[in-house]
mmCIF file of C-alpha atoms and ligand atoms in Angstrom:
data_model
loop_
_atom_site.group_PDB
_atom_site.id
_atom_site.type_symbol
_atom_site.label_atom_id
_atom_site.label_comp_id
_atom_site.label_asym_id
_atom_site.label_seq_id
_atom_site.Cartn_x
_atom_site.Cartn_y
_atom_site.Cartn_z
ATOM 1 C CA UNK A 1 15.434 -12.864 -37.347
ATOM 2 C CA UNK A 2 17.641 -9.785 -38.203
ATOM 3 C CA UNK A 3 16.175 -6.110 -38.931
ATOM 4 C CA UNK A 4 17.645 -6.713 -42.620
ATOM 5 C CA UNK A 5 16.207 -10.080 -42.769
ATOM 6 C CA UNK A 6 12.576 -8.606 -41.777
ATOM 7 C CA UNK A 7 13.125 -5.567 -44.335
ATOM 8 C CA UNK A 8 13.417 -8.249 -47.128
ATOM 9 C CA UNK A 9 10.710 -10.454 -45.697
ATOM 10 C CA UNK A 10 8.485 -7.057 -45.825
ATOM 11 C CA UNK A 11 9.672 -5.838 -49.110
ATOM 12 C CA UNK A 12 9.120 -9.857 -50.675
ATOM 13 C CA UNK A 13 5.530 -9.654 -49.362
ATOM 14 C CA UNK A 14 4.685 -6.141 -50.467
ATOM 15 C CA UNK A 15 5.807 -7.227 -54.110
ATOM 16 C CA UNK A 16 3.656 -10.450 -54.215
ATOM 17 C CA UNK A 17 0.847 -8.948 -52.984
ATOM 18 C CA UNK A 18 0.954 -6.245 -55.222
ATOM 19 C CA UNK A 19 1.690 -8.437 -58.286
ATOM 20 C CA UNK A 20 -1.192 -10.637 -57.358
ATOM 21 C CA UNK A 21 -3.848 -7.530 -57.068
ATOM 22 C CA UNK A 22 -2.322 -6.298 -60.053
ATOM 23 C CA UNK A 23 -3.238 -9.823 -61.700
ATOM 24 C CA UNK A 24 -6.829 -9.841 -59.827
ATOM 25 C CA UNK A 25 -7.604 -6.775 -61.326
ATOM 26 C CA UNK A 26 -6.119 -6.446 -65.213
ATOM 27 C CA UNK A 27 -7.856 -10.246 -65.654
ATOM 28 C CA UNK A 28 -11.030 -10.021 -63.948
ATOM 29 C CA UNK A 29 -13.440 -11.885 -66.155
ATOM 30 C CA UNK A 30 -16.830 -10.069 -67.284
ATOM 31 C CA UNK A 31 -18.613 -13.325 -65.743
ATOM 32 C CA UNK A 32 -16.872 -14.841 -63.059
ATOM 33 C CA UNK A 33 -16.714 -18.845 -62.592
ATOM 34 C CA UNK A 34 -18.005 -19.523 -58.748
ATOM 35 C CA UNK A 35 -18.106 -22.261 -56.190
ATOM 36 C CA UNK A 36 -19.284 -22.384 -52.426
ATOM 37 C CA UNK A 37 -17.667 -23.179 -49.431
ATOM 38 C CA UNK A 38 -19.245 -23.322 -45.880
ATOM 39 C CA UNK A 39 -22.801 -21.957 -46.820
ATOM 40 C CA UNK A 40 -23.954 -21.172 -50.456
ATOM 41 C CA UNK A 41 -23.295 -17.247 -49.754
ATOM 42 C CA UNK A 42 -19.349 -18.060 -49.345
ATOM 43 C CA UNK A 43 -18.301 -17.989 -52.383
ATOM 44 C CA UNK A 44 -14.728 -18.763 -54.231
ATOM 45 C CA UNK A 45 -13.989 -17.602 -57.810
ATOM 46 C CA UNK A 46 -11.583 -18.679 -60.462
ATOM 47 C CA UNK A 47 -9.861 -15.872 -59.501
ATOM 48 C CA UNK A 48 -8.930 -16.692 -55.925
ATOM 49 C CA UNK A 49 -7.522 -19.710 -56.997
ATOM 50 C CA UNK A 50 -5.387 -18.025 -59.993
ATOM 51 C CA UNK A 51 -4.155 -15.478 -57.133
ATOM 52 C CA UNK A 52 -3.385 -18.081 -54.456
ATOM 53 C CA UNK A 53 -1.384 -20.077 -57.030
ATOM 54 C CA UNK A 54 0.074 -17.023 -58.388
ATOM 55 C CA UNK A 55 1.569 -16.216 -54.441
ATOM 56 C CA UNK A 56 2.416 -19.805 -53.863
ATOM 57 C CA UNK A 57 4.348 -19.909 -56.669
ATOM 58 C CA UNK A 58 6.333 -16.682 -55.689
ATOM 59 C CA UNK A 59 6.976 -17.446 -52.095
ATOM 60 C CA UNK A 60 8.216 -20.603 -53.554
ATOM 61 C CA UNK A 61 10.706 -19.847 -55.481
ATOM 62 C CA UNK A 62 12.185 -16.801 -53.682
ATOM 63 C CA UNK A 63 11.657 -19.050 -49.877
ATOM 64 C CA UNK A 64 11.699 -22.511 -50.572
ATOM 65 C CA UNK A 65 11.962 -23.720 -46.802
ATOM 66 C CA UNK A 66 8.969 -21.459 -45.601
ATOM 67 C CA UNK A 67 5.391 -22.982 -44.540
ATOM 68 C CA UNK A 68 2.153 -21.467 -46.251
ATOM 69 C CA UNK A 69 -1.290 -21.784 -45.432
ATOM 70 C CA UNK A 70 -3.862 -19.738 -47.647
ATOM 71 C CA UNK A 71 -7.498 -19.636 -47.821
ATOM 72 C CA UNK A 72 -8.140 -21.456 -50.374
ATOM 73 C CA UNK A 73 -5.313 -24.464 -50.605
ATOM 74 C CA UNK A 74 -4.572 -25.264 -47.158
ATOM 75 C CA UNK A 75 -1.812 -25.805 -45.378
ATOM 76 C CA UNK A 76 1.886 -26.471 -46.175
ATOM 77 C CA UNK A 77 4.159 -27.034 -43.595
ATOM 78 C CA UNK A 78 7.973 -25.562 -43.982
ATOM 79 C CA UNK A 79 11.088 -27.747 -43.781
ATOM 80 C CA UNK A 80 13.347 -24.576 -42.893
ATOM 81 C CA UNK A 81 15.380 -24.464 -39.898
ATOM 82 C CA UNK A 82 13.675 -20.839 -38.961
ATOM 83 C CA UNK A 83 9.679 -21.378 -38.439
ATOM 84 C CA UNK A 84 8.632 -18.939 -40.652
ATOM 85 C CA UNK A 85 4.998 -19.319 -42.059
ATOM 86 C CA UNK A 86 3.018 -17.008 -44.953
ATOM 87 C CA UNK A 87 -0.631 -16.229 -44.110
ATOM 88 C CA UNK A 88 -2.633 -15.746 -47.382
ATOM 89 C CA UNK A 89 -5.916 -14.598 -48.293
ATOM 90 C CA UNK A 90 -5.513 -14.241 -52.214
ATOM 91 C CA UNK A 91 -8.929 -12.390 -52.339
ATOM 92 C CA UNK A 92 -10.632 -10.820 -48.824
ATOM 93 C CA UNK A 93 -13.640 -9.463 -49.684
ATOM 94 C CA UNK A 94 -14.546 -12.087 -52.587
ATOM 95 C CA UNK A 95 -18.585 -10.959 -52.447
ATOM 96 C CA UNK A 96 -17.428 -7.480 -53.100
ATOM 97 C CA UNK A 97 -14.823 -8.718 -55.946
ATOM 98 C CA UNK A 98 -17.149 -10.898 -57.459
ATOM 99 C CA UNK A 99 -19.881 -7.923 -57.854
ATOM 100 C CA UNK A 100 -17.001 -5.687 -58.772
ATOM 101 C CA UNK A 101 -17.044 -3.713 -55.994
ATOM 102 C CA UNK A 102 -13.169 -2.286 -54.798
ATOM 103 C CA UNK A 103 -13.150 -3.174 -50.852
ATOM 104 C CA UNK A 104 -11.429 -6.099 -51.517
ATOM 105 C CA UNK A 105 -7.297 -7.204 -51.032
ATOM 106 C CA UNK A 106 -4.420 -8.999 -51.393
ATOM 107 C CA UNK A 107 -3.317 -9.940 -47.116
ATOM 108 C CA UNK A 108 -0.127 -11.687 -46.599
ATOM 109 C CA UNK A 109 0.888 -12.017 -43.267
ATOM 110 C CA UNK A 110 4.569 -13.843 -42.027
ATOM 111 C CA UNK A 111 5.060 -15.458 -38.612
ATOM 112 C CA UNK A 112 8.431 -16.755 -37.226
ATOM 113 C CA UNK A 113 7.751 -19.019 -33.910
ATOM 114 C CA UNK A 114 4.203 -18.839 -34.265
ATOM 115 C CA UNK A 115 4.256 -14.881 -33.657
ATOM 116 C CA UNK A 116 3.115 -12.546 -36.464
ATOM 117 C CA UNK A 117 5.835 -10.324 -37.339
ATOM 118 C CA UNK A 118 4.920 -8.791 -40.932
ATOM 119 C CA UNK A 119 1.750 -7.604 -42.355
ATOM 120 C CA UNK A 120 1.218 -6.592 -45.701
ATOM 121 C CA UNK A 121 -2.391 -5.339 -47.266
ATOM 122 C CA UNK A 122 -2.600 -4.648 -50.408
ATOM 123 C CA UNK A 123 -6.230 -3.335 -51.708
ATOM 124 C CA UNK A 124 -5.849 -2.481 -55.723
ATOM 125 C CA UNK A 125 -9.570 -0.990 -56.058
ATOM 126 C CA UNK A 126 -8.321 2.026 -53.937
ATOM 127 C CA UNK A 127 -4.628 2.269 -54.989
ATOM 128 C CA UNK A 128 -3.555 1.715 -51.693
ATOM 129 C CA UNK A 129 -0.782 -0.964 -50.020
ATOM 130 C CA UNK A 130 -0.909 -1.053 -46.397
ATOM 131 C CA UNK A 131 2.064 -2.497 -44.519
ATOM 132 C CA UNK A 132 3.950 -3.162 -41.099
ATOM 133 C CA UNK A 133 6.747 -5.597 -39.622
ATOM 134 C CA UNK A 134 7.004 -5.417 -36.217
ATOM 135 C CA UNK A 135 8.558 -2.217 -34.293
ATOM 136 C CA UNK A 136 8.487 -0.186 -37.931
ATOM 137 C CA UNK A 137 5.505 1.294 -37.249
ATOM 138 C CA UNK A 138 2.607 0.819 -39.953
ATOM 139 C CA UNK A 139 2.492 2.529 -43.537
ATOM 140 C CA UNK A 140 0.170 3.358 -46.299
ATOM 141 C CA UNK A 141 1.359 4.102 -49.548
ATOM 142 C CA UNK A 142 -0.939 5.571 -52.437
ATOM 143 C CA UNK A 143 0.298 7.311 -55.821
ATOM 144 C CA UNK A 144 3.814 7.178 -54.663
ATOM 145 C CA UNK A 145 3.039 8.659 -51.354
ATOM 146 C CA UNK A 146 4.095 6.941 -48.221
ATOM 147 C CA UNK A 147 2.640 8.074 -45.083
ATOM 148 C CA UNK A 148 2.713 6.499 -41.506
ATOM 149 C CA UNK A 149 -0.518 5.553 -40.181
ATOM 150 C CA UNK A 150 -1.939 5.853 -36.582
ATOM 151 C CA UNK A 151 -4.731 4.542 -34.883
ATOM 152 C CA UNK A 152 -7.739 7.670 -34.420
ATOM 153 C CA UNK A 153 -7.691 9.601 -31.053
ATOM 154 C CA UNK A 154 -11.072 8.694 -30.193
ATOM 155 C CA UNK A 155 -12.395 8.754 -26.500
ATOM 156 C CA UNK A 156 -15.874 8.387 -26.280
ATOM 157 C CA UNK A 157 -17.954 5.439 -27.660
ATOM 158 C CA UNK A 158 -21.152 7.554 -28.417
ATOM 159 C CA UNK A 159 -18.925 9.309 -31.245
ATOM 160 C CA UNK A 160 -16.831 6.408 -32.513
ATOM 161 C CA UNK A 161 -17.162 4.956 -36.061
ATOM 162 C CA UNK A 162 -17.437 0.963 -35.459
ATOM 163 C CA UNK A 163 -16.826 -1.211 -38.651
ATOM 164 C CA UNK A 164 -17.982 -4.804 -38.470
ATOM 165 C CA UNK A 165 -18.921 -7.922 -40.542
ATOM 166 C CA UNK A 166 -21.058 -10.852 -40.809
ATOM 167 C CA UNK A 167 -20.564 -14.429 -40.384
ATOM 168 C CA UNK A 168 -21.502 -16.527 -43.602
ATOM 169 C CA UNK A 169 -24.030 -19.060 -41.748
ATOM 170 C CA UNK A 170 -27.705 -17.524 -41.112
ATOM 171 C CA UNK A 171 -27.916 -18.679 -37.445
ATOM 172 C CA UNK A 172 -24.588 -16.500 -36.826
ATOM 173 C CA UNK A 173 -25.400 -13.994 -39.077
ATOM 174 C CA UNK A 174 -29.154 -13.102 -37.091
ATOM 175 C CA UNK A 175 -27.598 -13.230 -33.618
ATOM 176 C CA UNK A 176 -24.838 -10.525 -34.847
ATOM 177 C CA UNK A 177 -27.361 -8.611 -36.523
ATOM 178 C CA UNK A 178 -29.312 -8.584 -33.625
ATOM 179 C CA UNK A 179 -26.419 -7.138 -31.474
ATOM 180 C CA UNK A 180 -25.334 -5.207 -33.660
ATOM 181 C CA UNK A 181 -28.880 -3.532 -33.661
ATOM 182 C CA UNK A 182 -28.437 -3.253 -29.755
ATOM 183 C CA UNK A 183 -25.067 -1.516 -30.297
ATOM 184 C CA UNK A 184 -26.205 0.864 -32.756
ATOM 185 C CA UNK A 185 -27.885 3.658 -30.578
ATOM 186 C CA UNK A 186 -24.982 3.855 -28.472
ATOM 187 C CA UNK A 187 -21.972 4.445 -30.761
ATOM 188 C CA UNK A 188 -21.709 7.443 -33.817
ATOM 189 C CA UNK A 189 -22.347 4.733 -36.732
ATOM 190 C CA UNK A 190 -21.919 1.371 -38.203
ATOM 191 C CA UNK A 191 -19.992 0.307 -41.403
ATOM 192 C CA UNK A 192 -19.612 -2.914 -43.390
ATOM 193 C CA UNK A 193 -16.965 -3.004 -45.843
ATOM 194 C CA UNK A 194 -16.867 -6.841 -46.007
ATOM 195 C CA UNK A 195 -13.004 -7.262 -46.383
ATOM 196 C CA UNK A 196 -11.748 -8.077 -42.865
ATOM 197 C CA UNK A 197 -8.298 -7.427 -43.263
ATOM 198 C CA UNK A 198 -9.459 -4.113 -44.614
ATOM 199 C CA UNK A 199 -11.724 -3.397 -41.896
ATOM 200 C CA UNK A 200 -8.442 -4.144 -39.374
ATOM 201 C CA UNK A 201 -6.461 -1.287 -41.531
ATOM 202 C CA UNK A 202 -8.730 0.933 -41.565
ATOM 203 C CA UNK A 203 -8.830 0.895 -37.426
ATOM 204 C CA UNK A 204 -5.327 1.331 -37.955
ATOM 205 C CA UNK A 205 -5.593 4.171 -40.540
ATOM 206 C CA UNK A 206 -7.962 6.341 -38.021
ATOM 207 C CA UNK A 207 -10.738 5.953 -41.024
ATOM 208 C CA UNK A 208 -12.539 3.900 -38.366
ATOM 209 C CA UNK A 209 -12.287 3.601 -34.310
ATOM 210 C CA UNK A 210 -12.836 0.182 -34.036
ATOM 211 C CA UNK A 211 -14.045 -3.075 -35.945
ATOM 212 C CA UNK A 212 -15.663 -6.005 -34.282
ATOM 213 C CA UNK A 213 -16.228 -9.586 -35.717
ATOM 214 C CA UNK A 214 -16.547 -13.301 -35.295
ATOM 215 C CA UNK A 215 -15.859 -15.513 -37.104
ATOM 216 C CA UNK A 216 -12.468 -14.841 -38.715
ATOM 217 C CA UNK A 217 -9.745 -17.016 -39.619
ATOM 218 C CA UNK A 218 -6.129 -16.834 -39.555
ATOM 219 C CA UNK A 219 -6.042 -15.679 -42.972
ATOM 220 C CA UNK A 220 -8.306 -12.701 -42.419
ATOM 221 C CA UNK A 221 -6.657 -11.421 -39.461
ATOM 222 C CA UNK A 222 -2.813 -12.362 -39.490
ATOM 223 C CA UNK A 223 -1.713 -9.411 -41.806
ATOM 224 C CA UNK A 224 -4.210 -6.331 -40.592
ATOM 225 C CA UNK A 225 -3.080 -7.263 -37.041
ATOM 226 C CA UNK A 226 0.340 -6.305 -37.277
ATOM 227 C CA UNK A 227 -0.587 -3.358 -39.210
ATOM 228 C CA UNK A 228 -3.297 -2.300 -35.602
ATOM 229 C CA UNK A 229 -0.528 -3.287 -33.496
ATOM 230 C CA UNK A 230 2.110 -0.787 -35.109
ATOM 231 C CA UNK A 231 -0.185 2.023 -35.851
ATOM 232 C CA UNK A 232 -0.911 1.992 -31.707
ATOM 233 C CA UNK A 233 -4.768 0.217 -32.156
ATOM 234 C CA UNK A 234 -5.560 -2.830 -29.597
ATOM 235 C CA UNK A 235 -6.383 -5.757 -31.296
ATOM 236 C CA UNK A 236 -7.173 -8.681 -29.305
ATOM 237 C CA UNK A 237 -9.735 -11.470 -29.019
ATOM 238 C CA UNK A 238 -12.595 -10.874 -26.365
ATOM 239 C CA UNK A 239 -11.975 -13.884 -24.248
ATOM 240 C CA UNK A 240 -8.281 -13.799 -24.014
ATOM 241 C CA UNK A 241 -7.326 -16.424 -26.706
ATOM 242 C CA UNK A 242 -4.359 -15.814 -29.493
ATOM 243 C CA UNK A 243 -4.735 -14.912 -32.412
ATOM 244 C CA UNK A 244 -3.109 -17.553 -34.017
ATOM 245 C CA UNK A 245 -4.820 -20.122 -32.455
ATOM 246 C CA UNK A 246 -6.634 -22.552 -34.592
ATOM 247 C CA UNK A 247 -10.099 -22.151 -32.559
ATOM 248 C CA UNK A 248 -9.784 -17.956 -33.641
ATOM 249 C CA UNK A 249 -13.251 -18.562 -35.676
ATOM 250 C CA UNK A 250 -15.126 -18.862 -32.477
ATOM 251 C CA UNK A 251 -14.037 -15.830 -30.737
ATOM 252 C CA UNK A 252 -15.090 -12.087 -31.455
ATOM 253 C CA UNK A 253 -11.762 -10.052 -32.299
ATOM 254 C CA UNK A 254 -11.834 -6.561 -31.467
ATOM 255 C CA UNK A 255 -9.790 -3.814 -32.969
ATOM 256 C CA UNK A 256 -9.966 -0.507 -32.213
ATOM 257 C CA UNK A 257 -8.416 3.150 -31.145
ATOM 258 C CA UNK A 258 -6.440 2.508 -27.636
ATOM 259 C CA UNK A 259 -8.663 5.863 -26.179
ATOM 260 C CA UNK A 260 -12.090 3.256 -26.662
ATOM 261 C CA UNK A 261 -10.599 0.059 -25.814
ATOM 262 C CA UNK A 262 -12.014 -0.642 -22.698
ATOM 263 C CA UNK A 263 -15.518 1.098 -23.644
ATOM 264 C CA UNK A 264 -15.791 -1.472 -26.701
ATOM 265 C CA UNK A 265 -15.246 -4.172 -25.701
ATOM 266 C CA UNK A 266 -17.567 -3.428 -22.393
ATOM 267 C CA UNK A 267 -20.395 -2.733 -24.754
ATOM 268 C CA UNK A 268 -19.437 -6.368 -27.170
ATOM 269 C CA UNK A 269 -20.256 -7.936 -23.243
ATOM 270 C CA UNK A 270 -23.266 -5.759 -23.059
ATOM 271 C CA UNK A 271 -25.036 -6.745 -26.166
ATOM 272 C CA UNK A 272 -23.984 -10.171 -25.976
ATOM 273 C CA UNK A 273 -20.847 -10.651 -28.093
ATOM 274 C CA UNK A 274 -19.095 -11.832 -25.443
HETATM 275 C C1 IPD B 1 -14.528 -12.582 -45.597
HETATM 276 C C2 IPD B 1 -14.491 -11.073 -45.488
HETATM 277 C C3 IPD B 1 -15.699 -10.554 -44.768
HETATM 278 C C4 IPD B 1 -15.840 -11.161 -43.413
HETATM 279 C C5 IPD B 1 -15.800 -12.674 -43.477
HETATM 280 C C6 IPD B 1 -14.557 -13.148 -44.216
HETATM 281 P P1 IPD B 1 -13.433 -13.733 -47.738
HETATM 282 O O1 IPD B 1 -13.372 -13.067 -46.234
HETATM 283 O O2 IPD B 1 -13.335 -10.671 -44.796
HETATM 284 O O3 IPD B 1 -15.648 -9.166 -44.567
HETATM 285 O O4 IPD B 1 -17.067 -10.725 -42.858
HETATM 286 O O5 IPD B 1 -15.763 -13.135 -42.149
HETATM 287 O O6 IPD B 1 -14.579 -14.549 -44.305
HETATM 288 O O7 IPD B 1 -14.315 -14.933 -47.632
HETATM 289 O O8 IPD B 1 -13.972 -12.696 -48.631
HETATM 290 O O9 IPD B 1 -11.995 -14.068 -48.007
#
C-alpha cells in the first residue's frame, strides 16, 4: 500500500470514528436499552449497535472490497484483491458509557496482510482523537490542536503509573485482582479507566507508563497498538504470541514506556500474570 493510499485510509478512519462518537454522544438516551454478553456484567447497549451499523455502513460505501469485523456483528470477510480488514469497537468502555461516564471511544483499527497498519482512537467525552499509521509517528488532536505523542521516559518501576483492567468473568476477575494486589506495593500507583484502547493511548500519550491486561480481543487492542508502537511504547503479548491472533483473549498484553519494559513484564511473571 502507497504512503497516499495509507494517508486516505487514516484520514477515512479518523472521520468515521469521529462521526460515530459524535452520534454516541448527541443521542445518548436518558435510559439506555441493555443486553449481556459473556457474563451478566458485559453489557451491550442500543447504542453500540446504532454505532457499529453507523461505521459499517461508512466503510461500506467509501471501501466496498474491505473485510470488517466489529465487536458487536462479527465478522465480514473482504472480496478485494488487497487484504485489508477494519477492526471496530463502536463503544470501548460500554460500563463507563452506559453510567455516563467519558472514558469511553470510538477504535478503528486497519490491517493489510494481517499486519496492523492504522490506528485511530477517537474518545468524544474528552475532546480528544488519537491516531497513527505506521512510520507517521502517533498524534493527538484536541480543540484544533495537533500534537505528536511519545511514550513517558520512565525508568524505574517503583515510580511508574501502571493502568490495567478486569476481565468480565469472576474467576478471572479475583485472580487479577489478586495480582494486581501483589503488584501494587512495588510500582507508584494503579489506574482503571475501563476503555482498553484508551488505556493503550494513554501508555502512548506518557499519561501512563504502562497498562497490563488479559483478556482483550482484537477489537480492543488493534487500533491503540499502532498508536504504542509509533509513539516509541512496547506493546507485546507476555508469551510471545501476535496480536492478531485469534487466541489474543488468553494472553496478558503489556504496554508500556520502552525505559520499564523489561522491569514490567518481570514483575507480570512475578505475581503470576505470566
Ligand atoms: C472492555 C473495556 C475494558 C476492558 C475489557 C474490554 P468493552 O471493552 O476495554 O476496559 O477491561 O477487557 O472488554 O466491552 O467496553 O467494549
Amino acid at each position: 500500500m502507497s504512503v497516499i493510499e495509507t494517508d486516505d485510509l487514516l484520514a477515512l478512519a479518523r472521520d468515521i470514528a469521529r462521526e460515530a462518537g459524535g452520534m454516541l454522544l448527541d443521542r445518548r438516551p436518558e435510559i439506555l436499552r441493555t443486553d449481556t454478553k459473556s457474563t451478566p456484567t458485559d453489557v451491550v447497549t442500543e447504542m453500540d449497535r446504532a454505532a457499529e451499523d453507523l461505521i459499517r455502513t461508512r466503510i461500506r460505501a467509501a471501501r466496498p472490497g474491505d473485510g470488517i469485523v466489529g465487536e458487536e456483528s462479527g465478522e465480514a470477510a473482504g472480496s478485494g484483491a488487497e487484504r485489508v480488514r477494519w477492526v471496530v469497537d463502536p463503544i470501548d468502555g460500554t460500563v463507563n458509557y452506559l453510567y455516563g461516564l467519558p472514558l469511553w471511544t470510538v477504535s478503528i483499527g486497519i490491517e493489510v496482510d494481517a499486519r496492523a497498519i492504522i490506528g485511530v482512537v477517537a474518545v468524544p467525552g474528552l475532546s480528544t482523537t488519537y491516531s497513527a499509521a505506521v512510520g507517521g509517528g502517533a498524534w493527538a488532536e484536541a480543540g484544533g490542536q495537533r500534537r505528536e505523542i511519545h511514550a513517558s521516559g520512565a525508568r524505574d518501576l517503583a515510580t511508574s503509573l501502571i493502568a490495567t483492567g478486569f476481565p468480565y468473568a469472576a474467576e478471572g476477575r479475583a485472580r487479577h485482582g489478586a495480582a494486581v494486589a501483589t503488584m501494587l506495593p512495588q510500582v507508584r500507583d494503579i489506574r482503571r479507566s475501563g476503555a482498553a484502547s484508551l488505556d493503550l493511548c494513554w501508555v502512548a500519550d506518557g499519561r501512563v507508563d504502562a497498562y497490563l491486561e488479559r483478556g482483550l480481543h482484537v477489537w480492543d487492542a488493534c487500533a491503540g497498538s499502532v498508536i504504542c508502537r509509533e509513539a516509541g511504547a512496547v506493546v507485546d503479548r507476555l508469551d510471545g504470541g501476535d496480536l492478531g491472533a485469534d487466541d489474543l483473549p488468553e494472553a496478558l498484553v503489556v504496554a508500556s514506556a520502552p525505559g520499564i519494559a523489561g522491569q514490567i513484564r518481570d514483575l507480570a511473571r512475578a505475581v503470576g500474570l505470566g
